[in-house]
Each structure stands twice: as structure tokens, then as C-alpha cells.
Coordinates of C-alpha atoms in Angstrom, one line a residue:
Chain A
X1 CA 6.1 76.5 40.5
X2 CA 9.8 75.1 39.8
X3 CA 9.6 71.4 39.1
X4 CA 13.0 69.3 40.5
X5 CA 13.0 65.7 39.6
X6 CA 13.4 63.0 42.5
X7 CA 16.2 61.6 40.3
X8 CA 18.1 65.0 40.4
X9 CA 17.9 65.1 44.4
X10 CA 18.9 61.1 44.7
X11 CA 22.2 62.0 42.2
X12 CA 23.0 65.1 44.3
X13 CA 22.8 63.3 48.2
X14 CA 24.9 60.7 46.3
X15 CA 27.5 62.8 45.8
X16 CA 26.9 65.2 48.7
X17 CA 27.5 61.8 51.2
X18 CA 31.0 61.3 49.0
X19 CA 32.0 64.5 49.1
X20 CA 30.8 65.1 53.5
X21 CA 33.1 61.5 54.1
X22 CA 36.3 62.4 51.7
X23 CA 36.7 66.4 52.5
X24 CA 37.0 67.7 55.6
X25 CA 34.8 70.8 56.6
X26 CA 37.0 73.8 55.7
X27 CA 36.1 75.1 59.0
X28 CA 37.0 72.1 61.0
X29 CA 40.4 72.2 59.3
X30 CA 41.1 75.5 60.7
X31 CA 39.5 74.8 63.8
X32 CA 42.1 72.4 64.2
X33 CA 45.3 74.2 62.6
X34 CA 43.9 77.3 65.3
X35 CA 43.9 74.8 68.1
X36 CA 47.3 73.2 67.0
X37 CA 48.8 76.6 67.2
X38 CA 47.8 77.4 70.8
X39 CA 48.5 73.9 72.1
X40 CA 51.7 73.6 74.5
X41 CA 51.4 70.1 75.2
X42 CA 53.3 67.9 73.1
X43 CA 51.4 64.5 72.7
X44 CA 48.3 67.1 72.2
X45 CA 50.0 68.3 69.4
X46 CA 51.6 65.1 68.1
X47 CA 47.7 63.9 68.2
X48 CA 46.5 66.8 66.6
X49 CA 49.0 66.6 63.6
X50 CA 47.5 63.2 63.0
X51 CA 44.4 64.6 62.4
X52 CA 45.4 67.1 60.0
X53 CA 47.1 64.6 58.1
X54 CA 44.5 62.1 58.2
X55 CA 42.3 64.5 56.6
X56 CA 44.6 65.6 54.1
X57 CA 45.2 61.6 53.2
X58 CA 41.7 61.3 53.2
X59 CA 40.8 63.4 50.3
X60 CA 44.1 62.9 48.4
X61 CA 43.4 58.9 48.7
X62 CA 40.0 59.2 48.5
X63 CA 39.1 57.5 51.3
X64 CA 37.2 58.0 54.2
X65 CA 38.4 60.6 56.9
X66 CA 36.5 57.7 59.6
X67 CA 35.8 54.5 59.6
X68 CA 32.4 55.3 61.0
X69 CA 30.5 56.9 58.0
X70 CA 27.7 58.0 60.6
X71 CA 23.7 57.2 60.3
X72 CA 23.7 60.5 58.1
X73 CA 21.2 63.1 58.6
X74 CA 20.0 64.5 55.5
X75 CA 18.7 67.9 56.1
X76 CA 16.5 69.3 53.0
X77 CA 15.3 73.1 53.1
X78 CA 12.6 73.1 50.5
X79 CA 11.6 76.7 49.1
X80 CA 7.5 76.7 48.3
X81 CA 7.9 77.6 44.8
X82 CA 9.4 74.1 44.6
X83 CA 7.5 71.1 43.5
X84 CA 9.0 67.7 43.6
X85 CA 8.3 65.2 41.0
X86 CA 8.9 61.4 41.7
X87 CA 9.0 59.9 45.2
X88 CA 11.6 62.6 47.8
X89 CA 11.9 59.7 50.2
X90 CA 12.6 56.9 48.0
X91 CA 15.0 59.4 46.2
X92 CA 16.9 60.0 49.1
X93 CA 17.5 56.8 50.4
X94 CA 18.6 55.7 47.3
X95 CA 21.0 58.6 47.1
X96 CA 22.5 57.8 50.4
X97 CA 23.1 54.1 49.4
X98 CA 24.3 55.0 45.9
X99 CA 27.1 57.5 47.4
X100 CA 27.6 54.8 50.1
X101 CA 28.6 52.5 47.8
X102 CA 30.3 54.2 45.4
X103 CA 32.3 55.8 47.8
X104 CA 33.5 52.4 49.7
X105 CA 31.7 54.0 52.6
X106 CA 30.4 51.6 55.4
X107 CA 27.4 49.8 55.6
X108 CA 26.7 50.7 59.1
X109 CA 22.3 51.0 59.3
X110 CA 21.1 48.0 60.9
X111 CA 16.8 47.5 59.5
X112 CA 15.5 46.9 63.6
X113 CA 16.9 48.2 66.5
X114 CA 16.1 45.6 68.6
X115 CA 16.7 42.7 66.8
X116 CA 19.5 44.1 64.7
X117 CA 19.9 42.3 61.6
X118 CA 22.0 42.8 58.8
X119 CA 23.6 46.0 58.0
X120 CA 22.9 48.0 54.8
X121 CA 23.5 51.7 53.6
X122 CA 19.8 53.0 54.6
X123 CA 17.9 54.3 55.5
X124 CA 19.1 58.1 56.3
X125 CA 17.4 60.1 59.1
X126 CA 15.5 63.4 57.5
X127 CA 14.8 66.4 58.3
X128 CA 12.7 68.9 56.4
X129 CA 11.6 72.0 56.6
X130 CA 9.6 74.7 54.4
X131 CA 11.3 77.8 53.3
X132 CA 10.6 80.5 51.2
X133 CA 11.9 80.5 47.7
X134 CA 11.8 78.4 45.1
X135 CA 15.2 76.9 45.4
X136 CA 16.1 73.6 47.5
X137 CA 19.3 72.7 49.7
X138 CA 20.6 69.5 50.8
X139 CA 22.7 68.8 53.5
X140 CA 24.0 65.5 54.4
X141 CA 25.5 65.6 57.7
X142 CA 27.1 61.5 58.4
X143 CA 27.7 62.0 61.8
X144 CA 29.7 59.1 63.9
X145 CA 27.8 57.0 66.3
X146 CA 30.8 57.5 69.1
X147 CA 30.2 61.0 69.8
X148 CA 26.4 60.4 68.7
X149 CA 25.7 58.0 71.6
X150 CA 26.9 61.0 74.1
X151 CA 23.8 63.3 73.1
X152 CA 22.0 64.2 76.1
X153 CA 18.3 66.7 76.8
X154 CA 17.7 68.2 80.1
X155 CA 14.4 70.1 81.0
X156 CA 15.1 72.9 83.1
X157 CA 13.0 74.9 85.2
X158 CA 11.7 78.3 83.5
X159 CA 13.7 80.0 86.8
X160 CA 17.6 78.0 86.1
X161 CA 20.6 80.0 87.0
X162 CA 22.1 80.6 83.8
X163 CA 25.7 78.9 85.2
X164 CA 23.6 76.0 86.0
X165 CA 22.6 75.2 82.0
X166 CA 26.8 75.7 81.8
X167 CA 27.3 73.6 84.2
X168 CA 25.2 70.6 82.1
X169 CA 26.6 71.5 79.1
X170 CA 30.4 70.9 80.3
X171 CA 29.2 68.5 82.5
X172 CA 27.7 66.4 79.1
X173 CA 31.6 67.0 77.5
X174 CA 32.8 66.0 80.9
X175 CA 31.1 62.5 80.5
X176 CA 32.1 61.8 77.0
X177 CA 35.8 62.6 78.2
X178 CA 38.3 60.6 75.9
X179 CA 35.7 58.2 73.9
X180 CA 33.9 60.2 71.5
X181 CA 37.1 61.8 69.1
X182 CA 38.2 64.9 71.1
X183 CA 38.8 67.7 70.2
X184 CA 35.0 68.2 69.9
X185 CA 32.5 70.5 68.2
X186 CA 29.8 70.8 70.4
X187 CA 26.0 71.5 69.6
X188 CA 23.7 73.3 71.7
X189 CA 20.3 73.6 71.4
X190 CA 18.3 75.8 73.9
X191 CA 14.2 75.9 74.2
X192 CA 11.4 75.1 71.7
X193 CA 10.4 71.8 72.8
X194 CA 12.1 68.6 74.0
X195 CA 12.5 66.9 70.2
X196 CA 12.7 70.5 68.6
X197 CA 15.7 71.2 71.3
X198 CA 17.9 67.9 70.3
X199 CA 17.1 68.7 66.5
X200 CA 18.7 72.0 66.9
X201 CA 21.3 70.8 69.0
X202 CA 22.2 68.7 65.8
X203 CA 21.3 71.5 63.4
X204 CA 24.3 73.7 64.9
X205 CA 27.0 71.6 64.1
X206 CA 25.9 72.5 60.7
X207 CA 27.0 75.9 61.0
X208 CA 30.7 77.1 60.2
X209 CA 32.6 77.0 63.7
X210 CA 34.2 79.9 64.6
X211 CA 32.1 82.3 63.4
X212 CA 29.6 84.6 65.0
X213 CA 30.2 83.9 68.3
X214 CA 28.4 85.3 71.0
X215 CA 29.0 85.5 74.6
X216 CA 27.7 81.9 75.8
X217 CA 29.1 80.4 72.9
X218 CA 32.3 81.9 73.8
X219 CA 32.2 81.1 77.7
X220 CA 31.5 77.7 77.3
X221 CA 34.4 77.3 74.8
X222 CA 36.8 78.8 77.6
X223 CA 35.3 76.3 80.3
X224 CA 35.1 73.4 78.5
X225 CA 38.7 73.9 77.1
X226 CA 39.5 74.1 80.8
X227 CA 38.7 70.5 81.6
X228 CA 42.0 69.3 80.4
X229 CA 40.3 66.4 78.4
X230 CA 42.5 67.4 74.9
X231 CA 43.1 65.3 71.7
X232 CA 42.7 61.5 72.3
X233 CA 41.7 62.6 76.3
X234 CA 45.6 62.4 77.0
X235 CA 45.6 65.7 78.2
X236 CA 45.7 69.8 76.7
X237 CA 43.8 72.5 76.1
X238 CA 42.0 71.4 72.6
X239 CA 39.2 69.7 74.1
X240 CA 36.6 71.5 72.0
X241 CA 37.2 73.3 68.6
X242 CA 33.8 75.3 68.7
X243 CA 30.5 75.7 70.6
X244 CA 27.7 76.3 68.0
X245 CA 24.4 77.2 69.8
X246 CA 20.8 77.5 68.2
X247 CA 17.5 78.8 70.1
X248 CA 13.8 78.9 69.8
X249 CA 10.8 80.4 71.6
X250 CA 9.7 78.1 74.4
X251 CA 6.9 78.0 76.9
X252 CA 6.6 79.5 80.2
X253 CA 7.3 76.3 82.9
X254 CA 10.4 75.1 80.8
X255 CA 13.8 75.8 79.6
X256 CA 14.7 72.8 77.1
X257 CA 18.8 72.1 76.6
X258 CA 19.8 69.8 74.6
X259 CA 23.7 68.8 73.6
X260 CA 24.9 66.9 70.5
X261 CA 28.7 66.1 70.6
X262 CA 30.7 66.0 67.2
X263 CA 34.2 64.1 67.2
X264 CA 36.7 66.7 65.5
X265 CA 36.2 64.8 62.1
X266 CA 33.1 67.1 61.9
X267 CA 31.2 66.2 58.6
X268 CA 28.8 67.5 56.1
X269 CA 28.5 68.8 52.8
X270 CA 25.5 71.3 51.0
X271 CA 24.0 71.5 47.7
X272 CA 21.5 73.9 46.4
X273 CA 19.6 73.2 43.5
Chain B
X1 CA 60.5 54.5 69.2
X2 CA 60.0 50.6 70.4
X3 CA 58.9 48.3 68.2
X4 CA 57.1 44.9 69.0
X5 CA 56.1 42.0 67.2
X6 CA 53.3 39.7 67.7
X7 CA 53.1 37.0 68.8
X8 CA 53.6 39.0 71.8
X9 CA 54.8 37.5 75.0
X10 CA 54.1 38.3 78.8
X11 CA 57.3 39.1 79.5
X12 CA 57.7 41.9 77.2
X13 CA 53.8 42.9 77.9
X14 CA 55.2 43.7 81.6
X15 CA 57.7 45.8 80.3
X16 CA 55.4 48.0 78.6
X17 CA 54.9 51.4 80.5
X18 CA 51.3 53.7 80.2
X19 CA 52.1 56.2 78.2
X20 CA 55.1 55.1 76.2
X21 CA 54.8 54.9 72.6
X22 CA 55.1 51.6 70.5
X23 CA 55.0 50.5 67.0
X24 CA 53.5 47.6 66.8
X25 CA 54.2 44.2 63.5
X26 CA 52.6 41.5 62.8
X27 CA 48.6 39.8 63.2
X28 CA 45.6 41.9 65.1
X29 CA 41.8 40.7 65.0
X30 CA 38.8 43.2 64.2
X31 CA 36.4 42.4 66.4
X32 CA 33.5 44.9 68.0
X33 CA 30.3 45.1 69.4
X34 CA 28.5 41.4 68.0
X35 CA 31.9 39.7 67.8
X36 CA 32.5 40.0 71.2
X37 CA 28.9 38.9 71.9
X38 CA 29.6 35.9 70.1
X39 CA 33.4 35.3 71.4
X40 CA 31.8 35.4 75.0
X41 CA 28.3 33.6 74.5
X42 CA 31.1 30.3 72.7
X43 CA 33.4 30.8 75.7
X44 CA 30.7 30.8 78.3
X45 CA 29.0 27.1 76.2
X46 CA 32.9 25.9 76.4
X47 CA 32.9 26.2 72.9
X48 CA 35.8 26.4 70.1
X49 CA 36.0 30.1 69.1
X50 CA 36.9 30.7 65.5
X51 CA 39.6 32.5 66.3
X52 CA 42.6 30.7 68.9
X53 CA 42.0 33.4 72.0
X54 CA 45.3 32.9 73.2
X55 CA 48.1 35.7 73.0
X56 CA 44.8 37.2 70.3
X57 CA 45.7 40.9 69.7
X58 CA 42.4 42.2 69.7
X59 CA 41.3 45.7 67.6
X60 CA 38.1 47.4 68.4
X61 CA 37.7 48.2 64.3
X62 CA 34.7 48.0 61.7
X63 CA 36.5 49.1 58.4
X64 CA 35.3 50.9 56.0
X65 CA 35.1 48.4 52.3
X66 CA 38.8 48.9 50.6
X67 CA 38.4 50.8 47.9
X68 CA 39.2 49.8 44.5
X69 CA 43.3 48.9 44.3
X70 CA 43.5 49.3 48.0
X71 CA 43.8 46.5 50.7
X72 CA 41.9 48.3 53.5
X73 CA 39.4 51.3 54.0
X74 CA 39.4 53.5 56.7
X75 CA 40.0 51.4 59.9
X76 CA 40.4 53.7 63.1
X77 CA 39.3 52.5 66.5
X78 CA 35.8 52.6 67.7
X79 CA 34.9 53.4 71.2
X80 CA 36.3 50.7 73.6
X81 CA 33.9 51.4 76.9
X82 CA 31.3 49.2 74.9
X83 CA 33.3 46.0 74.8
X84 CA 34.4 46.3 78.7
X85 CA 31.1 43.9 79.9
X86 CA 33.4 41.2 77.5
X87 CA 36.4 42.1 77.7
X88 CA 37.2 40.1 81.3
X89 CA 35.7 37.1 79.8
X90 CA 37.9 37.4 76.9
X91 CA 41.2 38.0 78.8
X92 CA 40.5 34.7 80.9
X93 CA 40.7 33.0 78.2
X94 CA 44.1 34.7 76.8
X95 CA 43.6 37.8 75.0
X96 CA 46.6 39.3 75.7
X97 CA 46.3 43.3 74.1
X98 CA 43.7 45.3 72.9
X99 CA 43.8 48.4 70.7
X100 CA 40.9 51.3 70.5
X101 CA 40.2 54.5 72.1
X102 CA 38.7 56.0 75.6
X103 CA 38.5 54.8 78.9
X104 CA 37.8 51.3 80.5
X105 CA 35.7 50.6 83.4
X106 CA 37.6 49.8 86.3
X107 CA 36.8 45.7 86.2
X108 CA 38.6 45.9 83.0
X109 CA 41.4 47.6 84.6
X110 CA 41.5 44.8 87.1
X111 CA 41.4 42.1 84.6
X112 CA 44.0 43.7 82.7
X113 CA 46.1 43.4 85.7
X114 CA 45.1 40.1 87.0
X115 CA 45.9 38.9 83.4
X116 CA 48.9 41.0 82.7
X117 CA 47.4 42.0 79.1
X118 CA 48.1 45.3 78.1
X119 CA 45.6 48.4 76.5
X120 CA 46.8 50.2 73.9
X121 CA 45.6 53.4 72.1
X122 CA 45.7 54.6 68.5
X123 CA 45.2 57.4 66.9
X124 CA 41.3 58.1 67.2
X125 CA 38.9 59.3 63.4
X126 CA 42.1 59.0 61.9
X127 CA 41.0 55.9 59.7
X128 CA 42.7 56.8 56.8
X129 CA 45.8 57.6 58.3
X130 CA 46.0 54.1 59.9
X131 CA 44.9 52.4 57.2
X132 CA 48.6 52.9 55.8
X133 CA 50.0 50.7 58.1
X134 CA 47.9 47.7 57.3
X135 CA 49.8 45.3 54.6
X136 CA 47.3 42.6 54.6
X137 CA 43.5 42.2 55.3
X138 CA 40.9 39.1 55.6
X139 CA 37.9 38.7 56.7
X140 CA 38.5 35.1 59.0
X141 CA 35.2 34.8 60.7
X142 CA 31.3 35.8 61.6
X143 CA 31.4 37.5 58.4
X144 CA 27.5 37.3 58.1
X145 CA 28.3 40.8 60.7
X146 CA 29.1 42.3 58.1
X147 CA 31.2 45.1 58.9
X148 CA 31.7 43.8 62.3
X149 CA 32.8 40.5 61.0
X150 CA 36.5 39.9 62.2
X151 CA 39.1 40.2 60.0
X152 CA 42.7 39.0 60.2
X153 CA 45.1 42.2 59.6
X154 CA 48.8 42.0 59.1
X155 CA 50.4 45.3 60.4
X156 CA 53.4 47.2 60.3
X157 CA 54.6 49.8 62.3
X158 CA 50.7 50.6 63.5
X159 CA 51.4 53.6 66.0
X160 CA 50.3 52.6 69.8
X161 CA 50.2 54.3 72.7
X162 CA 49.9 52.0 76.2
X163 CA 47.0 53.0 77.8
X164 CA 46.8 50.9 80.5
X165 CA 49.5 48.5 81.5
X166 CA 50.2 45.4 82.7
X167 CA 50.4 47.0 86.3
X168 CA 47.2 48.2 85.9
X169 CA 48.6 51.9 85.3
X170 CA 46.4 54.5 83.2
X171 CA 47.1 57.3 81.3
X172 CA 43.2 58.0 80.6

């Protein structure tokens, strides 16, 4: 067994939230140089210069590519050689809040749902999962609630046409049109079950864009780049910088697909100890 | 480019065209989600607002905390569709411009028309960009919110973009 201390995690999600808010995704960077290349329209490019620049001020200024510093997700892949000592949860909340603060990030977690209350820096939503090994990785992904609040699952019939789960998944960038931060990233999750289908959905935008794409990916990138959205919805081909898409197993009467929309200032940040 | 200054009048509002660009001097209000709850629920009791509504240049923001030696954090616009079931109420009562991102609903186009106030765009997750154009920031009122609490900006320059005009004209 390979004993990491609480206090070790909580110090490295502190600086993993910093560093996910500050520095752009190299990926997403070139996602967007990429796109900026192929644009023709002028505002689109104009918009998408911003962009670039805002991240490069970001991390030169050190301060935060978006005002909205997400509800982050804190995704921890624990090998099972590891053992823990000291309390995980406490230690990652008080990571989040410590990185929060320390990197004038906003307090944006409200304690009830319902009856709001005041805001404060936790707590994260987490994620775990056993792996083999005996090493552990963070992730901290601080994902904005405009493009959050455009999620969307659909349970299809085992017997769908494939173009009709293509049709829901430019239909969901369709409805977020100009509000959520295009150019987007978008996250696909297909089967499993209804919850395991959004998690996925989330758990793609994790991956690098651009990379290993396969045919779906690849079609839906074409359509949805079709729809004329672009950056700031005023028009142009950069509506969507990647389509990431994850799958699982599922059972024979359903077809789970579920979509989780990124603004381009796609965030996160790993760490394995 | 143009350039305007607050306090803006109607008259140059109607001159305003969706789509042109504008840089945009002088005094704009944070004010999201609970701000505009309260803003309405004090108009609708015919009660005094902490903030004078009238010729108001409103900016769908929640900033980020400055950091250390700076006067603002990140402050790009947050999605403006959640403010439209306030945003009549509010231009009744003289708000005459508002600044975020994304579409309206089309009774805020109406009352943007009816009103002759004006929408204007910025540059969306670009927070740190814009917050270079901010020379001076307060928080002025319901600052129990928080980072929703409105805060009084002084801006120079601030890159705009009319969304929709005084003619009720898109670009969205």
C-alpha cells in the first residue's frame, strides 16, 4: 500500500484550480488559432483574436481567463495500491476554496439551491473512480455555468437512426446558439445509463480536442460548424472547436445521449501524485 | 470607431445601428441574476431603488475579486437571456442600455423599441481582456450578493457591439 496524505491532495487541487483558471488548455489554444486560420468572416475573426488574447493576458496578468470560475468538477482516479490518510472530502473542498482564494477566483457556490443563500468557494462536485495502480490523478475541471445550464440527456429507443442521435446533438448546439461562449467544445456521451451518460458527456471535455477523432466525432464537427452560429453567435464557421465523444455498454431497450456544452474558454488542469 | 459617453442620451441611442461597433466612456452598473430580482420586486412596491434607474447603463457582470494591485478581476458578460423576465420592468422605469452576451426574448426586443434603449454586446469569456478597460470599481449596493452585488464601474474605451437597436433591429 502507498500512503498519500489528505493534506498533500488539498495543496495539489489548490493549485490545480489556479493553474485550470489562469492557463488556457494547450489544446484549446490551438483549437482556436486552427479555427482562426480557416475563418473568412471578419467579425468572426476580430472575435476570435479576442480570445486568443484574453488568454494570453490571462496568464501573463495572472488573472482569470472568465469571470465565471465554474462549480468545478474535481475528477480523482484513485489507483488500489493507494491508501488515503486524513479525510479525501474535507481535503478537497478545502483545496478548492484555498486555490479559490488565493487565486482571486469567484465565490460563485451558493450552500441551498432553493433558497440560495450566500455564496462561498465550496463545495466542488466529485467524481471518483478506482483504477489500477498505486498512483492517483486529479483533475479539476471549473467549468462555466453559461454553457453548463445548456446540458441536455435524451433516451433513445434501442432501434434510433443513427442521423437522428445527430440530429439531437446539433439540435442541443442549435439551442445554446449565441449564449453559452461559442466557439464551443462539445461533449458527448453515448449509453451506460442516464447519470453514467451525462458524467461521460462531462468526462470528454477532458480529453485533448483534436485528437483521435473518429468518424462521428468528425461528422458532427462538419454539421455543427454548418449552422453558422460562429464566435459571439454573430455569424462564421467556428461554431465548435471539437466534438469529444465517450461510450459505454448499455442495455437492450435504450440508447442514452447525453451533451455537455463547453464555452471556448475550455478549462482544466491534471496532477498525478 | 465611435465613441460615446455616458450619460447617454436618446437621441444619440437612435442613432446607434445593430451591428456597428462602439467604444463606450464613462459609469455602467453590475447587476445580474438577484439584482435584477431586487431592482424589479422595489419597482413593483414603488420603491426607491439604490441605484437612480434613469439613463442606468446596465452590465450583466459578476467579477471575479481584483487581485492584489489591480482595480478589477475578470469581468466579461454573463448570459443575458436570464435577465429578459426583468429587463421590461427595468426599461419602464429608464434603463436606457444594457451590455452582455446572447439573445433576448422577443418581449425584450419590443421593450427595447418601445423604450428606444439600446443592447449592446462585448466580447464574451474574455474577462481578462475587458477588465483593461475598467479605470475604477465600487461595489454601490446589495453587496450582501456577494459577487452579484452591483458595483459602480468607470470605463474607458469598453469595446461594444449594438446588438439590438433602438429600432428594434438584431444582429443575433
Amino acid at each position: 500500500m502507498r500512503i498519500i496524505t489528505a493534506e498533500k491532495i488539498k495543496d495539489a487541487i489548490a493549485d490545480l484550480c489556479i493553474e485550470a483558471n489562469l492557463v488556457l488548455r494547450r489544446d484549446v489554444l490551438l483549437g482556436l488559432q486552427a479555427a482562426y486560420a480557416k475563418e473568412r468572416n471578419k467579425r468572426a475573426k476580430d472575435v476570435l483574436k479576442a480570445i486568443t488574447t484574453n488568454a494570453y493576458i490571462a496568464r501573463r496578468d495572472k488573472i482569470a481567463i472568465c469571470q465565471d470560475t465554474g462549480l468545478p468538477a474535481v475528477f480523482l482516479e484513485i489507483g488500489q495500491g493507494v491508501k488515503i490518510s486524513g479525510d479525501l472530502n474535507k481535503a478537497i473542498n478545502r483545496g478548492v476554496a484555498e486555490g479559490y482564494k488565493r487565486g482571486s477566483l469567484r465565490n460563485s457556490i451558493i450552500s441551498d439551491p432553493l433558497s440560495r443563500g450566500k455564496s462561498g468557494y465550496s463545495p466542488a462536485v466529485i467524481h471518483t473512480e478506482i483504477t489500477r495502480g498505486n498512483k492517483l490523478k486529479v483533475t479539476v475541471l471549473p467549468k462555466g455555468f453559461g454553457c453548463e445550464n445548456k446540458a441536455q440527456l435524451k433516451m433513445f429507443n434501442p432501434t434510433v437512426k443513427f442521423n437522428e442521435i445527430e440530429e439531437f446533438v446539433v439540435d442541443v448546439v442549435k439551442s445554446a446558439g449565441a449564449d453559452a461562449c461559442p466557439p464551443y467544445v462539445v461533449g458527448v456521451g453515448i449509453g451506460a445509463t442516464a447519470d453514467y451518460a451525462m458524467l461521460m458527456a462531462k468526462r470528454a471535455l477532458l480529453k485533448p480536442i483534436g485528437c483521435r477523432f473518429n468518424k462521428l466525432e468528425k461528422d458532427l464537427m462538419k454539421k455543427i460548424n454548418k449552422l453558422n452560429i460562429g464566435p459571439m453567435g454573430l455569424g462564421g464557421n467556428a461554431t465548435c472547436l471539437g466534438v469529444n465523444i465517450e461510450t459505454y455498454p448499455t442495455h437492450i431497450a435504450g440508447l442514452p445521449v447525453a451533451v455537455n456544452i463547453s464555452c471556448h474558454a475550455l478549462r482544466s488542469a491534471s496532477r498525478t501524485l | 470607431m465611435k465613441k460615446i459617453n455616458t450619460p447617454l442620451v436618446k437621441k444619440e441611442i437612435e442613432r446607434l445601428r445593430a451591428g456597428e461597433e462602439v467604444l463606450l466612456s464613462g459609469i455602467i452598473y453590475t447587476a445580474r441574476d438577484q439584482a435584477h430580482k431586487r431592482l424589479v420586486e422595489a419597482v413593483n412596491k414603488n420603491k426607491k431603488t439604490p441605484i437612480d434607474l434613469k439613463g442606468m447603463v446596465i452590465y450583466y457582470c459578476g467579477p471575479t475579486p481584483a487581485p492584489r494591485g489591480k482595480i478589477i478581476g475578470s469581468c466579461g458578460p454573463t448570459t443575458s437571456r436570464r435577465m429578459d423576465e426583468f429587463t421590461p420592468a427595468l426599461l419602464k422605469k429608464g434603463v436606457i442600455a444594457m451590455i452582455g452576451k446572447g439573445r433576448r426574448l422577443a418581449q425584450v426586443v419590443q421593450a427595447i423599441k418601445k423604450y428606444k434603449a439600446v443592447y449592446f454586446l462585448t466580447y464574451a469569456g474574455c474577462g481578462a481582456l475587458l477588465s483593461k478597460y475598467v479605470k475604477k470599481n465600487k461595489p454601490v449596493a446589495y453587496k450582501d450578493l456577494g459577487p452579484e452585488a452591483i458595483h459602480k464601474l468607470e470605463v474607458k474605451d469598453f469595446p461594444l457591439i449594438v446588438g439590438i437597436d433602438a429600432m428594434g433591429r438584431s444582429i443575433l
